[in-house]
Structure formats: C-alpha cells, structure tokens
Amino acid sequence: MDVSFSGLLTSIEGLIDSGDNKYSPEDLCFSLQETVFAMLIETTERAMAHCGTSQVLIVGGVGCNERLQEMMGEMVKQRGGSVCAMDDRYCIDNGAMIAWTGLLALKSSEKGSVPIEQTTCTQRYRTDEVDVTWRSD
C-alpha cells in the first residue's frame, strides 16, 4: 500500500515563507507530524485487515517517535492486536542495513561486481521491485 506525502512539506514551507505569522513553526511542525502519522496509521490499519493480522512491528528511524508508537498502539488496541516498537539501537542507522544488503548481493552475484562507474542511486526505489538474488525461497 503506497502512501504519498507529495505537497505536504511544500504547503508548510509556503506558509512559513509567506511571512504570515498566523501559525508558529512549532504549530506547523506538530500539525505536519499529526497528519502524516494519521495517514500511516490508516494505511497500517487497512494493511492489517488485508493481511488478516493483528500484530504490528514499528521499525526505522521514524519508528523511534513516541507519538507514532502511541497512535499506532491506540489503533491496534481497538483491533484487539499488539504493537511492538523495535529498540532504538536498531532503528536509526539504515546505512548498516543497506551495506549488509549490498554485501549479500555482491556475494550472490553470478557475474561479479558492478564497476562503481556503472552504479546508480535511485532515491525513490521501491523495495518490492528489488531483484533478490541471495535468497532461494
């Protein structure tokens, strides 16, 4: 299930740049956080129903946010489920996870490594489109 936050940050920046002091930066940031988290909660609730699960695991850097954990916990509780937030030590450094995945891909490569000059970086690469060559299942 895809979530798009396109336009949200641009809208907030526009309000700040307009010079209109009607809203404080703190209020705008809080509103942005609540809106984005509400979208994530709703998407997670639909995913739970679609997959027939009652459990949620929150990971990643944003998963460290206690407000997200609180909101997710409320939704899951209403569904009779459980939520677990990963220990912060394992949520904040995705660089190590990316490096490990790269090492696994390199070791499983039938053709050898790709020269650095031929590599690319795709910012919005979908993880469900990755060709996983290091697993047999």
PDB file of C-alpha atoms in Angstrom, residues 16-89:
ATOM      1  CA  ILE A  16       6.415  29.773   6.620  1.00  0.00           C
ATOM      2  CA  ASP A  17       7.859  31.668   3.646  1.00  0.00           C
ATOM      3  CA  SER A  18       4.753  33.825   3.250  1.00  0.00           C
ATOM      4  CA  GLY A  19       5.756  35.828   6.300  1.00  0.00           C
ATOM      5  CA  ASP A  20       2.293  35.396   7.757  1.00  0.00           C
ATOM      6  CA  ASN A  21       2.872  34.832  11.463  1.00  0.00           C
ATOM      7  CA  LYS A  22      -0.589  33.356  11.924  1.00  0.00           C
ATOM      8  CA  TYR A  23       1.000  29.959  12.659  1.00  0.00           C
ATOM      9  CA  SER A  24       4.188  29.332  14.581  1.00  0.00           C
ATOM     10  CA  PRO A  25       6.787  26.940  13.149  1.00  0.00           C
ATOM     11  CA  GLU A  26       6.129  24.692  16.164  1.00  0.00           C
ATOM     12  CA  ASP A  27       2.395  24.544  15.379  1.00  0.00           C
ATOM     13  CA  LEU A  28       3.073  23.813  11.718  1.00  0.00           C
ATOM     14  CA  CYS A  29       5.543  21.044  12.551  1.00  0.00           C
ATOM     15  CA  PHE A  30       3.156  19.489  15.044  1.00  0.00           C
ATOM     16  CA  SER A  31       0.292  19.605  12.532  1.00  0.00           C
ATOM     17  CA  LEU A  32       2.504  18.059   9.858  1.00  0.00           C
ATOM     18  CA  GLN A  33       3.555  15.265  12.214  1.00  0.00           C
ATOM     19  CA  GLU A  34      -0.034  14.513  13.267  1.00  0.00           C
ATOM     20  CA  THR A  35      -1.262  14.492   9.657  1.00  0.00           C
ATOM     21  CA  VAL A  36       1.499  12.194   8.410  1.00  0.00           C
ATOM     22  CA  PHE A  37       1.165   9.843  11.367  1.00  0.00           C
ATOM     23  CA  ALA A  38      -2.616   9.670  10.917  1.00  0.00           C
ATOM     24  CA  MET A  39      -2.043   8.683   7.285  1.00  0.00           C
ATOM     25  CA  LEU A  40       0.419   5.970   8.347  1.00  0.00           C
ATOM     26  CA  ILE A  41      -1.991   4.644  10.977  1.00  0.00           C
ATOM     27  CA  GLU A  42      -4.854   4.461   8.495  1.00  0.00           C
ATOM     28  CA  THR A  43      -2.696   2.700   5.911  1.00  0.00           C
ATOM     29  CA  THR A  44      -1.435   0.258   8.534  1.00  0.00           C
ATOM     30  CA  GLU A  45      -4.991  -0.485   9.642  1.00  0.00           C
ATOM     31  CA  ARG A  46      -6.006  -1.271   6.051  1.00  0.00           C
ATOM     32  CA  ALA A  47      -2.903  -3.448   5.622  1.00  0.00           C
ATOM     33  CA  MET A  48      -3.744  -5.350   8.819  1.00  0.00           C
ATOM     34  CA  ALA A  49      -7.247  -6.044   7.534  1.00  0.00           C
ATOM     35  CA  HIS A  50      -5.949  -7.031   4.105  1.00  0.00           C
ATOM     36  CA  CYS A  51      -3.343  -9.416   5.535  1.00  0.00           C
ATOM     37  CA  GLY A  52      -5.545 -10.725   8.343  1.00  0.00           C
ATOM     38  CA  THR A  53      -3.035  -9.900  11.067  1.00  0.00           C
ATOM     39  CA  SER A  54      -3.360  -8.353  14.488  1.00  0.00           C
ATOM     40  CA  GLN A  55       0.298  -7.553  15.035  1.00  0.00           C
ATOM     41  CA  VAL A  56       2.344  -4.517  14.017  1.00  0.00           C
ATOM     42  CA  LEU A  57       6.098  -4.048  14.280  1.00  0.00           C
ATOM     43  CA  ILE A  58       7.334  -0.458  14.051  1.00  0.00           C
ATOM     44  CA  VAL A  59      10.893  -0.107  12.749  1.00  0.00           C
ATOM     45  CA  GLY A  60      13.051   2.542  11.129  1.00  0.00           C
ATOM     46  CA  GLY A  61      14.101   5.979  12.269  1.00  0.00           C
ATOM     47  CA  VAL A  62      10.563   7.341  12.416  1.00  0.00           C
ATOM     48  CA  GLY A  63       9.625   4.270  14.451  1.00  0.00           C
ATOM     49  CA  CYS A  64      11.587   5.822  17.337  1.00  0.00           C
ATOM     50  CA  ASN A  65       8.965   8.569  17.605  1.00  0.00           C
ATOM     51  CA  GLU A  66       6.950   8.005  20.777  1.00  0.00           C
ATOM     52  CA  ARG A  67       3.904   9.814  19.380  1.00  0.00           C
ATOM     53  CA  LEU A  68       3.768   7.424  16.421  1.00  0.00           C
ATOM     54  CA  GLN A  69       4.105   4.494  18.808  1.00  0.00           C
ATOM     55  CA  GLU A  70       1.269   5.892  20.930  1.00  0.00           C
ATOM     56  CA  MET A  71      -1.057   6.444  17.957  1.00  0.00           C
ATOM     57  CA  MET A  72      -0.273   3.023  16.494  1.00  0.00           C
ATOM     58  CA  GLY A  73      -0.861   1.424  19.899  1.00  0.00           C
ATOM     59  CA  GLU A  74      -4.297   3.025  20.166  1.00  0.00           C
ATOM     60  CA  MET A  75      -5.350   1.770  16.726  1.00  0.00           C
ATOM     61  CA  VAL A  76      -4.019  -1.743  17.297  1.00  0.00           C
ATOM     62  CA  LYS A  77      -5.652  -1.943  20.727  1.00  0.00           C
ATOM     63  CA  GLN A  78      -9.030  -1.139  19.155  1.00  0.00           C
ATOM     64  CA  ARG A  79      -8.494  -4.077  16.786  1.00  0.00           C
ATOM     65  CA  GLY A  80      -7.554  -6.419  19.648  1.00  0.00           C
ATOM     66  CA  GLY A  81      -3.976  -6.683  18.489  1.00  0.00           C
ATOM     67  CA  SER A  82      -0.497  -5.819  19.638  1.00  0.00           C
ATOM     68  CA  VAL A  83       2.217  -3.445  18.550  1.00  0.00           C
ATOM     69  CA  CYS A  84       5.939  -3.695  19.173  1.00  0.00           C
ATOM     70  CA  ALA A  85       8.426  -0.912  18.577  1.00  0.00           C
ATOM     71  CA  MET A  86      11.946  -2.047  17.821  1.00  0.00           C
ATOM     72  CA  ASP A  87      14.725  -0.997  20.192  1.00  0.00           C
ATOM     73  CA  ASP A  88      16.046   2.404  19.114  1.00  0.00           C
ATOM     74  CA  ARG A  89      19.552   0.992  18.687  1.00  0.00           C
TER      75      ARG A  89
END
